[in-house]
Amino acid sequence: MGGAVSAGEDNDELIDNLKEAQYIRTELVEQAFRAIDRADYYLEEFKDNAYKDLAWKHGNIHLSAPCIYSEVMEALDLQPGLSFLNLGSGTGYLSSMVGLILGPFGVNHGVELHSDVIEYAKQKLDFFIKTSDSFDKFEFCEPSFVTGNCLEISPDCTQYDRVYCGAGVQKEHEDYMKNLLKVGGILVMPLEEKLTKITRTGPSAWETKKILAVSFAPLIQPNHADSGKSRLVHLPPVAVRSLQDLARIAIRGTIKKIIHQETMSKTGNGLKNPPRFKRRRVRHRRMETIVFLDKEVFASRISSPSDDNNNSEDIEEERQEEEETKPSELKPDPPVNFLREKVLSLPLPDPLKYYLLYYREK
């Protein structure tokens, strides 16, 4: 069994393949996927598999297949300023991508059963904020993670605009999940072997859409054998940002606008430059279903009768394309972090510059 799309050589090629296969369909989702390198969420010894469209699991650490995350991100219909709850937040990979879209005035919470995974997620989040140049291209809604069973969320918790559950939901828990939503909110979860999108259209009204056939491991039921009492999960409070934080957001936003205006004046119409490299040819694969084995999601494919005939032709054509483009290919220059350069050039005390840059290492 293979992935729903071809393996990529790097994160950008993986995203190219997901777009080609129509798993990524909107610009906002594409930008979020390109901004965060999937390999950064793998342990070092497993990074060779990061750009395959397969799930990865090591101990309690788990990442779903990229095609699953793509469908989830598209189905959530994320917008700046919304509130998001991730049930089974895992490594924080999905929560961080969501945070890039929610922006500084959104809410981004996650509940994870395993404390070691929470620690792993916090390390990966810290690494992204401190080292990734992509961080400065967005105003980020930083995720907050709490440890606990997502079936034991305190009944007095706030409701959310968007909710995702990364484990199979039994029918008896469907209403529990729905009640986490505000009116107008969207819930995405595996329900009865289908990735399902549920929109709350009124206090007691819902619209349901089946997205994709999947098979996830079921939610772990609460265990009260030790104390006999429920261990309620209390989600982080929705706090108002400090004046200092608001000032930093406003200053960074103003600088970004100036950079954008300068870029527009230099390029004229502001259109994106054509790609410097020819994208690798992607061969279409028709996906029939998603299979979950030992908490890992795989996509099986059904070959059409013409696949075998076309395969050798595609390989030969791809080889010819690569040979044609070799002489003209140049090593790309590293991307310039214009925001960082602009902040460092301001006539401000160094501590204030570092504050505006979130004390980042790069």
mmCIF file of C-alpha atoms in Angstrom:
data_model
loop_
_atom_site.group_PDB
_atom_site.id
_atom_site.type_symbol
_atom_site.label_atom_id
_atom_site.label_comp_id
_atom_site.label_asym_id
_atom_site.label_seq_id
_atom_site.Cartn_x
_atom_site.Cartn_y
_atom_site.Cartn_z
ATOM 1 C CA MET A 1 0.000 0.000 0.000
ATOM 2 C CA GLY A 2 1.323 3.418 -0.923
ATOM 3 C CA GLY A 3 0.362 7.028 -0.432
ATOM 4 C CA ALA A 4 -2.386 8.824 -2.270
ATOM 5 C CA VAL A 5 0.204 11.045 -3.971
ATOM 6 C CA SER A 6 3.794 10.557 -5.116
ATOM 7 C CA ALA A 7 6.590 11.051 -2.625
ATOM 8 C CA GLY A 8 8.356 14.405 -2.718
ATOM 9 C CA GLU A 9 12.040 15.168 -2.385
ATOM 10 C CA ASP A 10 11.331 18.097 -0.073
ATOM 11 C CA ASN A 11 8.408 19.850 1.568
ATOM 12 C CA ASP A 12 7.611 22.049 -1.450
ATOM 13 C CA GLU A 13 7.488 19.058 -3.779
ATOM 14 C CA LEU A 14 5.183 17.230 -1.375
ATOM 15 C CA ILE A 15 2.845 20.243 -1.459
ATOM 16 C CA ASP A 16 3.075 20.393 -5.270
ATOM 17 C CA ASN A 17 1.928 16.772 -5.407
ATOM 18 C CA LEU A 18 -0.928 17.376 -2.956
ATOM 19 C CA LYS A 19 -2.101 20.301 -5.106
ATOM 20 C CA GLU A 20 -1.830 18.221 -8.269
ATOM 21 C CA ALA A 21 -4.013 15.548 -6.685
ATOM 22 C CA GLN A 22 -6.540 18.208 -5.535
ATOM 23 C CA TYR A 23 -6.081 17.578 -1.818
ATOM 24 C CA ILE A 24 -4.903 21.179 -1.375
ATOM 25 C CA ARG A 25 -7.312 23.488 -3.178
ATOM 26 C CA THR A 26 -7.062 26.956 -1.595
ATOM 27 C CA GLU A 27 -4.233 29.464 -1.334
ATOM 28 C CA LEU A 28 -4.499 29.903 2.449
ATOM 29 C CA VAL A 29 -4.063 26.179 3.049
ATOM 30 C CA GLU A 30 -1.207 25.976 0.554
ATOM 31 C CA GLN A 31 0.648 28.833 2.256
ATOM 32 C CA ALA A 32 0.303 27.175 5.660
ATOM 33 C CA PHE A 33 1.587 23.824 4.385
ATOM 34 C CA ARG A 34 4.577 25.438 2.663
ATOM 35 C CA ALA A 35 5.457 27.523 5.722
ATOM 36 C CA ILE A 36 6.006 24.543 8.039
ATOM 37 C CA ASP A 37 8.380 21.772 7.009
ATOM 38 C CA ARG A 38 6.811 18.416 7.830
ATOM 39 C CA ALA A 39 10.274 16.909 8.422
ATOM 40 C CA ASP A 40 10.778 19.232 11.412
ATOM 41 C CA TYR A 41 8.160 17.194 13.282
ATOM 42 C CA TYR A 42 9.970 13.883 12.754
ATOM 43 C CA LEU A 43 12.686 12.428 14.923
ATOM 44 C CA GLU A 44 16.047 12.793 13.185
ATOM 45 C CA GLU A 45 16.444 9.095 12.357
ATOM 46 C CA PHE A 46 13.059 8.971 10.567
ATOM 47 C CA LYS A 47 13.254 12.157 8.464
ATOM 48 C CA ASP A 48 13.892 10.250 5.233
ATOM 49 C CA ASN A 49 10.188 9.328 5.224
ATOM 50 C CA ALA A 50 8.880 12.817 6.001
ATOM 51 C CA TYR A 51 7.792 13.660 2.431
ATOM 52 C CA LYS A 52 5.974 10.426 1.722
ATOM 53 C CA ASP A 53 2.199 10.546 1.853
ATOM 54 C CA LEU A 54 2.131 8.132 4.761
ATOM 55 C CA ALA A 55 1.433 8.315 8.467
ATOM 56 C CA TRP A 56 4.295 8.042 10.950
ATOM 57 C CA LYS A 57 4.234 6.649 14.476
ATOM 58 C CA HIS A 58 6.936 6.204 17.098
ATOM 59 C CA GLY A 59 5.802 5.374 20.614
ATOM 60 C CA ASN A 60 3.022 7.831 21.447
ATOM 61 C CA ILE A 61 4.158 10.297 18.746
ATOM 62 C CA HIS A 62 1.973 10.164 15.660
ATOM 63 C CA LEU A 63 1.498 12.128 12.433
ATOM 64 C CA SER A 64 -1.336 11.445 10.016
ATOM 65 C CA ALA A 65 -0.696 11.194 6.293
ATOM 66 C CA PRO A 66 -0.370 14.554 4.475
ATOM 67 C CA CYS A 67 -3.450 13.837 2.338
ATOM 68 C CA ILE A 68 -5.522 13.492 5.527
ATOM 69 C CA TYR A 69 -4.249 16.777 6.984
ATOM 70 C CA SER A 70 -4.931 18.461 3.627
ATOM 71 C CA GLU A 71 -8.549 17.353 3.593
ATOM 72 C CA VAL A 72 -8.957 18.397 7.233
ATOM 73 C CA MET A 73 -7.504 21.875 6.649
ATOM 74 C CA GLU A 74 -9.697 22.437 3.602
ATOM 75 C CA ALA A 75 -12.839 21.182 5.358
ATOM 76 C CA LEU A 76 -12.299 23.442 8.398
ATOM 77 C CA ASP A 77 -12.625 26.562 6.195
ATOM 78 C CA LEU A 78 -10.307 28.536 8.479
ATOM 79 C CA GLN A 79 -10.366 32.327 8.668
ATOM 80 C CA PRO A 80 -8.395 34.887 10.724
ATOM 81 C CA GLY A 81 -9.734 35.510 14.218
ATOM 82 C CA LEU A 82 -11.582 32.206 14.688
ATOM 83 C CA SER A 83 -11.244 29.886 17.685
ATOM 84 C CA PHE A 84 -9.931 26.345 17.113
ATOM 85 C CA LEU A 85 -9.859 23.227 19.286
ATOM 86 C CA ASN A 86 -7.692 20.245 18.315
ATOM 87 C CA LEU A 87 -8.684 17.028 20.104
ATOM 88 C CA GLY A 88 -5.670 14.730 20.075
ATOM 89 C CA SER A 89 -3.273 17.539 19.168
ATOM 90 C CA GLY A 90 -0.215 15.244 19.001
ATOM 91 C CA THR A 91 2.989 16.830 17.696
ATOM 92 C CA GLY A 92 1.311 20.206 17.149
ATOM 93 C CA TYR A 93 1.980 20.110 13.388
ATOM 94 C CA LEU A 94 -1.664 20.667 12.460
ATOM 95 C CA SER A 95 -2.225 23.214 15.248
ATOM 96 C CA SER A 96 0.761 25.263 14.070
ATOM 97 C CA MET A 97 -0.482 25.321 10.470
ATOM 98 C CA VAL A 98 -3.905 26.393 11.715
ATOM 99 C CA GLY A 99 -2.265 29.125 13.821
ATOM 100 C CA LEU A 100 -0.721 30.677 10.707
ATOM 101 C CA ILE A 101 -4.220 31.260 9.315
ATOM 102 C CA LEU A 102 -5.983 32.293 12.540
ATOM 103 C CA GLY A 103 -3.618 35.209 13.097
ATOM 104 C CA PRO A 104 -2.892 37.103 16.318
ATOM 105 C CA PHE A 105 -6.522 37.492 17.392
ATOM 106 C CA GLY A 106 -7.550 33.864 17.058
ATOM 107 C CA VAL A 107 -7.730 31.139 19.715
ATOM 108 C CA ASN A 108 -5.730 27.937 19.242
ATOM 109 C CA HIS A 109 -6.131 25.174 21.854
ATOM 110 C CA GLY A 110 -5.169 21.505 21.861
ATOM 111 C CA VAL A 111 -5.939 18.552 24.126
ATOM 112 C CA GLU A 112 -3.534 15.587 24.136
ATOM 113 C CA LEU A 113 -3.761 12.419 26.233
ATOM 114 C CA HIS A 114 -0.023 11.749 26.581
ATOM 115 C CA SER A 115 2.176 14.141 28.570
ATOM 116 C CA ASP A 116 5.337 13.088 26.696
ATOM 117 C CA VAL A 117 3.695 14.083 23.415
ATOM 118 C CA ILE A 118 2.729 17.466 24.895
ATOM 119 C CA GLU A 119 6.393 18.043 25.763
ATOM 120 C CA TYR A 120 7.419 17.023 22.239
ATOM 121 C CA ALA A 121 4.858 19.407 20.727
ATOM 122 C CA LYS A 122 6.103 22.313 22.856
ATOM 123 C CA GLN A 123 9.695 21.655 21.745
ATOM 124 C CA LYS A 124 8.665 21.637 18.083
ATOM 125 C CA LEU A 125 6.626 24.813 18.523
ATOM 126 C CA ASP A 126 9.565 26.572 20.186
ATOM 127 C CA PHE A 127 11.866 25.424 17.366
ATOM 128 C CA PHE A 128 9.489 26.812 14.725
ATOM 129 C CA ILE A 129 9.132 30.200 16.409
ATOM 130 C CA LYS A 130 12.862 30.633 17.029
ATOM 131 C CA THR A 131 14.359 29.306 13.804
ATOM 132 C CA SER A 132 11.915 29.352 10.874
ATOM 133 C CA ASP A 133 12.021 32.282 8.464
ATOM 134 C CA SER A 134 8.411 31.467 7.596
ATOM 135 C CA PHE A 135 7.368 32.692 11.032
ATOM 136 C CA ASP A 136 7.967 36.322 10.016
ATOM 137 C CA LYS A 137 5.697 36.010 6.967
ATOM 138 C CA PHE A 138 2.644 35.504 9.187
ATOM 139 C CA GLU A 139 1.042 36.846 12.343
ATOM 140 C CA PHE A 140 0.883 33.663 14.367
ATOM 141 C CA CYS A 141 -1.756 32.369 16.760
ATOM 142 C CA GLU A 142 0.418 30.300 19.078
ATOM 143 C CA PRO A 143 -1.165 26.976 20.144
ATOM 144 C CA SER A 144 -1.719 26.176 23.813
ATOM 145 C CA PHE A 145 -1.718 22.489 24.752
ATOM 146 C CA VAL A 146 -3.205 20.792 27.815
ATOM 147 C CA THR A 147 -2.930 17.174 28.941
ATOM 148 C CA GLY A 148 -6.047 15.093 29.388
ATOM 149 C CA ASN A 149 -8.705 12.906 27.799
ATOM 150 C CA CYS A 150 -10.739 14.903 25.293
ATOM 151 C CA LEU A 151 -13.891 13.052 26.406
ATOM 152 C CA GLU A 152 -13.577 14.697 29.826
ATOM 153 C CA ILE A 153 -13.584 18.373 28.877
ATOM 154 C CA SER A 154 -15.167 20.503 31.581
ATOM 155 C CA PRO A 155 -18.833 21.214 30.751
ATOM 156 C CA ASP A 156 -18.344 24.927 31.487
ATOM 157 C CA CYS A 157 -15.711 25.335 28.753
ATOM 158 C CA THR A 158 -16.221 27.865 25.994
ATOM 159 C CA GLN A 159 -17.477 26.728 22.597
ATOM 160 C CA TYR A 160 -15.309 26.976 19.472
ATOM 161 C CA ASP A 161 -15.675 28.068 15.854
ATOM 162 C CA ARG A 162 -13.688 25.088 14.563
ATOM 163 C CA VAL A 163 -13.048 21.664 16.113
ATOM 164 C CA TYR A 164 -11.023 18.711 14.832
ATOM 165 C CA CYS A 165 -10.763 15.272 16.411
ATOM 166 C CA GLY A 166 -7.858 13.069 15.301
ATOM 167 C CA ALA A 167 -9.259 9.738 16.519
ATOM 168 C CA GLY A 168 -12.268 7.642 15.579
ATOM 169 C CA VAL A 169 -15.438 8.916 17.258
ATOM 170 C CA GLN A 170 -18.026 6.381 18.332
ATOM 171 C CA LYS A 171 -21.636 7.180 17.531
ATOM 172 C CA GLU A 172 -22.472 7.636 21.226
ATOM 173 C CA HIS A 173 -19.994 10.520 21.432
ATOM 174 C CA GLU A 174 -21.273 12.405 18.378
ATOM 175 C CA ASP A 175 -23.511 14.777 20.363
ATOM 176 C CA TYR A 176 -20.709 15.431 22.871
ATOM 177 C CA MET A 177 -18.492 16.595 19.993
ATOM 178 C CA LYS A 178 -21.238 18.704 18.427
ATOM 179 C CA ASN A 179 -21.807 20.570 21.677
ATOM 180 C CA LEU A 180 -18.236 21.891 21.560
ATOM 181 C CA LEU A 181 -19.249 24.033 18.559
ATOM 182 C CA LYS A 182 -20.649 27.536 18.365
ATOM 183 C CA VAL A 183 -23.566 28.150 16.020
ATOM 184 C CA GLY A 184 -22.016 28.543 12.579
ATOM 185 C CA GLY A 185 -19.026 26.417 13.620
ATOM 186 C CA ILE A 186 -17.495 23.443 11.807
ATOM 187 C CA LEU A 187 -16.498 20.076 13.297
ATOM 188 C CA VAL A 188 -14.304 17.623 11.360
ATOM 189 C CA MET A 189 -13.845 14.100 12.734
ATOM 190 C CA PRO A 190 -13.689 10.425 11.737
ATOM 191 C CA LEU A 191 -17.203 9.120 12.349
ATOM 192 C CA GLU A 192 -18.335 5.612 11.367
ATOM 193 C CA GLU A 193 -15.371 5.016 9.046
ATOM 194 C CA LYS A 194 -15.830 8.360 7.259
ATOM 195 C CA LEU A 195 -13.992 11.640 7.682
ATOM 196 C CA THR A 196 -17.028 13.805 8.353
ATOM 197 C CA LYS A 197 -17.684 17.546 8.266
ATOM 198 C CA ILE A 198 -20.517 18.782 10.502
ATOM 199 C CA THR A 199 -21.665 22.409 10.397
ATOM 200 C CA ARG A 200 -23.806 23.787 13.218
ATOM 201 C CA THR A 201 -26.462 25.875 11.454
ATOM 202 C CA GLY A 202 -28.577 26.593 14.543
ATOM 203 C CA PRO A 203 -28.914 25.755 18.251
ATOM 204 C CA SER A 204 -30.265 22.312 17.314
ATOM 205 C CA ALA A 205 -29.633 22.206 13.568
ATOM 206 C CA TRP A 206 -26.735 20.519 11.761
ATOM 207 C CA GLU A 207 -25.508 19.830 8.237
ATOM 208 C CA THR A 208 -23.389 16.721 7.703
ATOM 209 C CA LYS A 209 -21.071 15.909 4.799
ATOM 210 C CA LYS A 210 -18.996 12.767 4.328
ATOM 211 C CA ILE A 211 -15.550 13.645 2.949
ATOM 212 C CA LEU A 212 -13.409 10.536 2.746
ATOM 213 C CA ALA A 213 -13.467 6.842 3.695
ATOM 214 C CA VAL A 214 -11.052 6.355 6.615
ATOM 215 C CA SER A 215 -10.378 4.017 9.502
ATOM 216 C CA PHE A 216 -8.873 5.564 12.631
ATOM 217 C CA ALA A 217 -8.137 4.004 15.990
ATOM 218 C CA PRO A 218 -11.059 4.861 18.296
ATOM 219 C CA LEU A 219 -10.967 7.435 21.049
ATOM 220 C CA ILE A 220 -9.602 6.061 24.308
ATOM 221 C CA GLN A 221 -12.342 5.850 26.892
ATOM 222 C CA PRO A 222 -11.731 7.521 30.274
ATOM 223 C CA ASN A 223 -10.398 5.201 32.938
ATOM 224 C CA HIS A 224 -11.598 5.960 36.458
ATOM 225 C CA ALA A 225 -10.381 2.705 38.009
ATOM 226 C CA ASP A 226 -7.797 4.435 40.189
ATOM 227 C CA SER A 227 -9.845 7.152 41.853
ATOM 228 C CA GLY A 228 -13.339 6.434 40.648
ATOM 229 C CA LYS A 229 -13.635 10.127 39.762
ATOM 230 C CA SER A 230 -13.618 11.948 36.461
ATOM 231 C CA ARG A 231 -10.535 14.058 35.757
ATOM 232 C CA LEU A 232 -12.017 17.104 34.096
ATOM 233 C CA VAL A 233 -9.920 18.806 31.436
ATOM 234 C CA HIS A 234 -9.872 22.579 31.860
ATOM 235 C CA LEU A 235 -9.009 24.379 28.653
ATOM 236 C CA PRO A 236 -6.881 27.549 28.723
ATOM 237 C CA PRO A 237 -8.819 30.768 29.374
ATOM 238 C CA VAL A 238 -9.345 33.113 26.444
ATOM 239 C CA ALA A 239 -7.122 36.007 27.501
ATOM 240 C CA VAL A 240 -7.036 39.558 26.171
ATOM 241 C CA ARG A 241 -3.672 40.476 24.666
ATOM 242 C CA SER A 242 -1.473 42.924 26.540
ATOM 243 C CA LEU A 243 -0.910 46.459 25.263
ATOM 244 C CA GLN A 244 2.738 45.539 24.669
ATOM 245 C CA ASP A 245 1.703 42.579 22.504
ATOM 246 C CA LEU A 246 -0.776 44.685 20.546
ATOM 247 C CA ALA A 247 1.929 47.279 19.887
ATOM 248 C CA ARG A 248 4.293 44.615 18.541
ATOM 249 C CA ILE A 249 1.572 43.233 16.253
ATOM 250 C CA ALA A 250 0.760 46.722 14.949
ATOM 251 C CA ILE A 251 4.413 47.631 14.332
ATOM 252 C CA ARG A 252 5.189 44.377 12.540
ATOM 253 C CA GLY A 253 2.027 44.760 10.452
ATOM 254 C CA THR A 254 2.991 48.300 9.436
ATOM 255 C CA ILE A 255 6.495 47.193 8.435
ATOM 256 C CA LYS A 256 5.059 44.350 6.356
ATOM 257 C CA LYS A 257 2.803 46.815 4.516
ATOM 258 C CA ILE A 258 5.791 49.036 3.761
ATOM 259 C CA ILE A 259 7.756 46.048 2.439
ATOM 260 C CA HIS A 260 4.787 45.025 0.284
ATOM 261 C CA GLN A 261 4.452 48.539 -1.148
ATOM 262 C CA GLU A 262 8.184 48.665 -1.917
ATOM 263 C CA THR A 263 7.956 45.281 -3.651
ATOM 264 C CA MET A 264 4.942 46.424 -5.688
ATOM 265 C CA SER A 265 6.749 49.556 -6.840
ATOM 266 C CA LYS A 266 9.780 47.528 -7.943
ATOM 267 C CA THR A 267 7.869 44.777 -9.759
ATOM 268 C CA GLY A 268 5.196 47.024 -11.266
ATOM 269 C CA ASN A 269 2.094 44.839 -11.355
ATOM 270 C CA GLY A 270 3.119 42.851 -8.287
ATOM 271 C CA LEU A 271 2.576 39.524 -10.000
ATOM 272 C CA LYS A 272 4.478 36.551 -8.719
ATOM 273 C CA ASN A 273 7.664 35.682 -10.527
ATOM 274 C CA PRO A 274 7.487 32.541 -12.662
ATOM 275 C CA PRO A 275 8.966 29.448 -11.007
ATOM 276 C CA ARG A 276 12.731 29.189 -11.442
ATOM 277 C CA PHE A 277 12.658 25.424 -11.718
ATOM 278 C CA LYS A 278 10.482 23.120 -13.674
ATOM 279 C CA ARG A 279 8.287 21.132 -11.359
ATOM 280 C CA ARG A 280 8.661 17.408 -11.293
ATOM 281 C CA ARG A 281 6.048 15.612 -13.352
ATOM 282 C CA VAL A 282 3.360 14.091 -11.132
ATOM 283 C CA ARG A 283 1.622 10.915 -12.236
ATOM 284 C CA HIS A 284 -2.014 10.773 -11.196
ATOM 285 C CA ARG A 285 -3.141 8.016 -8.872
ATOM 286 C CA ARG A 286 -6.749 7.217 -8.176
ATOM 287 C CA MET A 287 -7.359 6.625 -4.478
ATOM 288 C CA GLU A 288 -10.010 4.185 -3.415
ATOM 289 C CA THR A 289 -9.838 4.236 0.376
ATOM 290 C CA ILE A 290 -7.768 5.071 3.437
ATOM 291 C CA VAL A 291 -6.647 2.199 5.643
ATOM 292 C CA PHE A 292 -5.549 2.518 9.276
ATOM 293 C CA LEU A 293 -3.105 -0.060 10.599
ATOM 294 C CA ASP A 294 -1.620 0.137 14.094
ATOM 295 C CA LYS A 295 -2.707 3.780 14.388
ATOM 296 C CA GLU A 296 -1.173 4.655 11.007
ATOM 297 C CA VAL A 297 -3.141 5.964 8.055
ATOM 298 C CA PHE A 298 -2.364 4.667 4.578
ATOM 299 C CA ALA A 299 -4.074 5.261 1.258
ATOM 300 C CA SER A 300 -4.592 2.354 -1.089
ATOM 301 C CA ARG A 301 -4.830 2.880 -4.839
ATOM 302 C CA ILE A 302 -6.663 1.043 -7.570
ATOM 303 C CA SER A 303 -4.750 0.850 -10.842
ATOM 304 C CA SER A 304 -6.550 1.477 -14.095
ATOM 305 C CA PRO A 305 -5.827 -0.866 -17.049
ATOM 306 C CA SER A 306 -3.791 1.830 -18.781
ATOM 307 C CA ASP A 307 -1.516 2.508 -15.792
ATOM 308 C CA ASP A 308 1.135 -0.034 -16.739
ATOM 309 C CA ASN A 309 1.271 1.183 -20.346
ATOM 310 C CA ASN A 310 1.490 4.828 -19.387
ATOM 311 C CA ASN A 311 4.012 4.295 -16.605
ATOM 312 C CA SER A 312 7.025 3.593 -18.832
ATOM 313 C CA GLU A 313 6.079 6.484 -21.130
ATOM 314 C CA ASP A 314 5.797 8.870 -18.151
ATOM 315 C CA ILE A 315 9.199 7.783 -16.806
ATOM 316 C CA GLU A 316 10.866 8.303 -20.180
ATOM 317 C CA GLU A 317 9.212 11.697 -20.640
ATOM 318 C CA GLU A 318 10.220 12.757 -17.135
ATOM 319 C CA ARG A 319 13.832 11.682 -17.811
ATOM 320 C CA GLN A 320 13.911 13.736 -21.015
ATOM 321 C CA GLU A 321 12.500 16.781 -19.203
ATOM 322 C CA GLU A 322 15.171 16.498 -16.511
ATOM 323 C CA GLU A 323 17.952 16.272 -19.115
ATOM 324 C CA GLU A 324 16.596 19.315 -20.977
ATOM 325 C CA THR A 325 16.495 21.448 -17.833
ATOM 326 C CA LYS A 326 19.845 20.432 -16.328
ATOM 327 C CA PRO A 327 22.048 22.995 -18.169
ATOM 328 C CA SER A 328 19.862 25.952 -17.176
ATOM 329 C CA GLU A 329 19.338 25.032 -13.541
ATOM 330 C CA LEU A 330 21.119 27.207 -11.018
ATOM 331 C CA LYS A 331 21.361 26.803 -7.287
ATOM 332 C CA PRO A 332 18.687 29.067 -5.763
ATOM 333 C CA ASP A 333 19.732 31.886 -3.482
ATOM 334 C CA PRO A 334 18.571 31.529 0.119
ATOM 335 C CA PRO A 335 15.345 33.460 0.751
ATOM 336 C CA VAL A 336 15.742 36.924 2.252
ATOM 337 C CA ASN A 337 13.907 37.717 5.489
ATOM 338 C CA PHE A 338 12.902 41.278 4.583
ATOM 339 C CA LEU A 339 11.020 41.867 7.830
ATOM 340 C CA ARG A 340 14.070 40.968 9.903
ATOM 341 C CA GLU A 341 16.338 43.179 7.779
ATOM 342 C CA LYS A 342 13.937 46.113 8.032
ATOM 343 C CA VAL A 343 13.577 45.798 11.825
ATOM 344 C CA LEU A 344 17.337 45.578 12.333
ATOM 345 C CA SER A 345 17.807 48.741 10.245
ATOM 346 C CA LEU A 346 15.420 50.809 12.403
ATOM 347 C CA PRO A 347 16.918 53.494 14.696
ATOM 348 C CA LEU A 348 15.785 51.673 17.831
ATOM 349 C CA PRO A 349 17.561 50.261 20.906
ATOM 350 C CA ASP A 350 18.706 46.680 20.371
ATOM 351 C CA PRO A 351 16.430 45.205 23.094
ATOM 352 C CA LEU A 352 13.387 46.674 21.325
ATOM 353 C CA LYS A 353 14.539 45.279 17.967
ATOM 354 C CA TYR A 354 14.961 41.836 19.503
ATOM 355 C CA TYR A 355 11.508 42.106 21.082
ATOM 356 C CA LEU A 356 9.959 42.928 17.708
ATOM 357 C CA LEU A 357 11.691 39.842 16.304
ATOM 358 C CA TYR A 358 10.464 37.581 19.135
ATOM 359 C CA TYR A 359 14.094 37.048 20.218
ATOM 360 C CA ARG A 360 14.528 34.665 17.334
ATOM 361 C CA GLU A 361 17.854 32.951 16.690
ATOM 362 C CA LYS A 362 18.049 33.440 12.921
#
